[in-house]
């Protein structure tokens, strides 16, 4: 399980004295614990790896946005810190689909659902997320779906 590998990496970082990596790993585990607490009252709880991937994808997206904002603001040192955190987060995410693979998946779903216009974008996006949600950056996929249906 991904959560166990994050905990093992935390222990290894402690032993190695790698403070930046340890900080990122602790942050990841804290976010996971927050999410676990949120889900205590939920009727349906997703399996653990799905939950971990969702949390890590959200964290990665936040880091990418922060990097962009720090670079625009001339804060290169903060952008470098965020890049280091992003690298640690991405270690634990499943391999992401490339643009060609994503386009092939979109074409297959488009053919199956009979989607022909932008009105069908919701159907295609829902099916794409159901099948490949953990392997895609859905914001990039959204642009590709829109282009495919236009």
CSV table of C-alpha atoms in Angstrom, one decimal:
chain,number,residue,atom,x,y,z
A,1,UNK,CA,0.0,0.0,0.0
A,2,UNK,CA,1.1,3.5,-0.7
A,3,UNK,CA,0.6,4.7,2.8
A,4,UNK,CA,3.0,2.1,4.1
A,5,UNK,CA,5.6,3.1,1.7
A,6,UNK,CA,5.3,6.7,2.7
A,7,UNK,CA,5.7,5.7,6.4
A,8,UNK,CA,8.8,3.7,5.5
A,9,UNK,CA,10.2,6.6,3.5
A,10,UNK,CA,9.6,8.8,6.5
A,11,UNK,CA,11.6,6.5,8.8
A,12,UNK,CA,14.4,6.3,6.2
A,13,UNK,CA,14.5,10.1,5.9
A,14,UNK,CA,14.7,10.4,9.7
A,15,UNK,CA,17.6,8.0,9.8
A,16,UNK,CA,19.4,9.8,7.0
A,17,UNK,CA,18.8,13.2,8.5
A,18,UNK,CA,17.2,14.5,5.3
A,19,UNK,CA,15.2,17.3,6.8
A,20,UNK,CA,13.5,18.7,3.6
A,21,UNK,CA,12.4,15.2,2.5
A,22,UNK,CA,11.2,14.4,6.0
A,23,UNK,CA,9.2,17.6,6.1
A,24,UNK,CA,7.5,16.8,2.9
A,25,UNK,CA,6.7,13.2,4.0
A,26,UNK,CA,5.3,14.4,7.3
A,27,UNK,CA,3.1,16.9,5.5
A,28,UNK,CA,1.8,14.1,3.3
A,29,UNK,CA,1.0,11.9,6.3
A,30,UNK,CA,-0.7,14.9,8.0
A,31,UNK,CA,-2.9,15.5,5.0
A,32,UNK,CA,-3.8,11.8,4.9
A,33,UNK,CA,-4.7,11.8,8.5
A,34,UNK,CA,-6.9,14.9,8.0
A,35,UNK,CA,-8.7,13.1,5.2
A,36,UNK,CA,-9.1,10.0,7.4
A,37,UNK,CA,-10.8,12.2,10.0
A,38,UNK,CA,-13.1,13.8,7.4
A,39,UNK,CA,-14.2,10.4,6.2
A,40,UNK,CA,-15.1,9.0,9.7
A,41,UNK,CA,-18.6,10.2,9.2
A,42,UNK,CA,-18.8,9.3,5.5
A,43,UNK,CA,-21.3,6.6,4.4
A,44,UNK,CA,-19.0,5.2,1.8
A,45,UNK,CA,-15.2,5.2,2.2
A,46,UNK,CA,-13.0,4.6,-0.8
A,47,UNK,CA,-10.2,2.0,-0.6
A,48,UNK,CA,-7.0,3.2,1.0
A,49,UNK,CA,-4.8,3.5,-2.1
A,50,UNK,CA,-7.5,5.4,-4.0
A,51,UNK,CA,-7.8,7.8,-1.0
A,52,UNK,CA,-4.0,8.3,-0.9
A,53,UNK,CA,-3.8,9.0,-4.6
A,54,UNK,CA,-6.6,11.6,-4.4
A,55,UNK,CA,-4.9,13.4,-1.6
A,56,UNK,CA,-1.4,13.3,-3.3
A,57,UNK,CA,-2.8,14.5,-6.6
A,58,UNK,CA,-4.4,17.4,-4.8
A,59,UNK,CA,-1.2,18.2,-3.0
A,60,UNK,CA,0.8,18.0,-6.3
A,61,UNK,CA,-1.6,20.3,-8.0
A,62,UNK,CA,-1.3,22.9,-5.2
A,63,UNK,CA,2.5,22.7,-5.5
A,64,UNK,CA,2.5,23.2,-9.2
A,65,UNK,CA,0.3,26.3,-8.8
A,66,UNK,CA,2.5,27.6,-6.0
A,67,UNK,CA,5.6,27.1,-8.1
A,68,UNK,CA,4.1,29.2,-10.9
A,69,UNK,CA,3.0,32.0,-8.5
A,70,UNK,CA,6.4,32.1,-6.8
A,71,UNK,CA,8.2,32.3,-10.2
A,72,UNK,CA,6.0,35.1,-11.3
A,73,UNK,CA,6.6,36.9,-8.1
A,74,UNK,CA,10.4,36.5,-8.4
A,75,UNK,CA,10.7,34.2,-5.4
A,76,UNK,CA,13.0,31.6,-6.9
A,77,UNK,CA,14.1,30.1,-3.5
A,78,UNK,CA,10.5,29.4,-2.5
A,79,UNK,CA,9.8,27.9,-6.0
A,80,UNK,CA,12.8,25.6,-5.5
A,81,UNK,CA,11.4,24.5,-2.1
A,82,UNK,CA,8.0,23.7,-3.7
A,83,UNK,CA,9.7,21.8,-6.5
A,84,UNK,CA,11.5,19.6,-4.0
A,85,UNK,CA,8.2,18.9,-2.2
A,86,UNK,CA,6.5,18.1,-5.5
A,87,UNK,CA,9.3,15.7,-6.4
A,88,UNK,CA,8.7,13.8,-3.1
A,89,UNK,CA,5.0,13.7,-3.7
A,90,UNK,CA,5.3,12.5,-7.2
A,91,UNK,CA,7.5,9.6,-6.1
A,92,UNK,CA,4.4,8.0,-4.5
A,93,UNK,CA,1.9,8.7,-7.3
A,94,UNK,CA,1.2,6.1,-9.9
A,95,UNK,CA,2.8,6.7,-13.3
A,96,UNK,CA,0.9,9.3,-15.2
A,97,UNK,CA,-0.4,8.7,-18.7
A,98,UNK,CA,1.3,10.5,-21.6
A,99,UNK,CA,-0.6,12.8,-23.9
A,100,UNK,CA,-0.8,10.1,-26.7
A,101,UNK,CA,-2.2,7.6,-24.2
A,102,UNK,CA,-4.7,10.1,-22.9
A,103,UNK,CA,-5.9,11.0,-26.4
A,104,UNK,CA,-6.3,7.3,-27.2
A,105,UNK,CA,-8.4,6.8,-24.0
A,106,UNK,CA,-10.5,9.9,-24.9
A,107,UNK,CA,-11.1,8.6,-28.4
A,108,UNK,CA,-12.2,5.2,-27.1
A,109,UNK,CA,-14.6,6.7,-24.5
A,110,UNK,CA,-15.9,9.1,-27.2
A,111,UNK,CA,-16.7,6.2,-29.5
A,112,UNK,CA,-18.3,4.1,-26.7
A,113,UNK,CA,-20.5,6.9,-25.4
A,114,UNK,CA,-21.3,8.4,-28.8
A,115,UNK,CA,-20.2,11.8,-27.7
A,116,UNK,CA,-20.2,14.3,-30.6
A,117,UNK,CA,-20.3,17.8,-29.2
A,118,UNK,CA,-19.2,19.8,-26.2
A,119,UNK,CA,-22.6,19.0,-24.6
A,120,UNK,CA,-21.3,15.5,-24.1
A,121,UNK,CA,-18.2,16.6,-22.3
A,122,UNK,CA,-19.5,15.7,-18.8
A,123,UNK,CA,-20.2,12.1,-19.9
A,124,UNK,CA,-16.7,11.8,-21.3
A,125,UNK,CA,-15.0,13.4,-18.3
A,126,UNK,CA,-17.0,11.2,-15.9
A,127,UNK,CA,-16.0,8.0,-17.7
A,128,UNK,CA,-12.4,9.1,-18.1
A,129,UNK,CA,-12.1,9.8,-14.4
A,130,UNK,CA,-13.8,6.5,-13.5
A,131,UNK,CA,-11.3,4.5,-15.7
A,132,UNK,CA,-8.1,6.5,-15.5
A,133,UNK,CA,-8.6,9.0,-12.6
A,134,UNK,CA,-5.4,8.0,-10.7
A,135,UNK,CA,-3.3,8.2,-13.8
A,136,UNK,CA,-4.4,11.5,-15.2
A,137,UNK,CA,-4.1,15.2,-14.3
A,138,UNK,CA,-7.8,15.9,-14.9
A,139,UNK,CA,-7.3,19.6,-15.6
A,140,UNK,CA,-5.0,18.7,-18.6
A,141,UNK,CA,-7.4,16.0,-19.6
A,142,UNK,CA,-10.3,18.5,-19.6
A,143,UNK,CA,-8.5,20.6,-22.2
A,144,UNK,CA,-7.8,17.5,-24.4
A,145,UNK,CA,-11.5,16.3,-24.1
A,146,UNK,CA,-12.7,19.8,-25.1
A,147,UNK,CA,-10.4,19.8,-28.1
A,148,UNK,CA,-11.5,16.3,-29.1
A,149,UNK,CA,-15.2,17.3,-28.9
A,150,UNK,CA,-14.9,20.7,-30.6
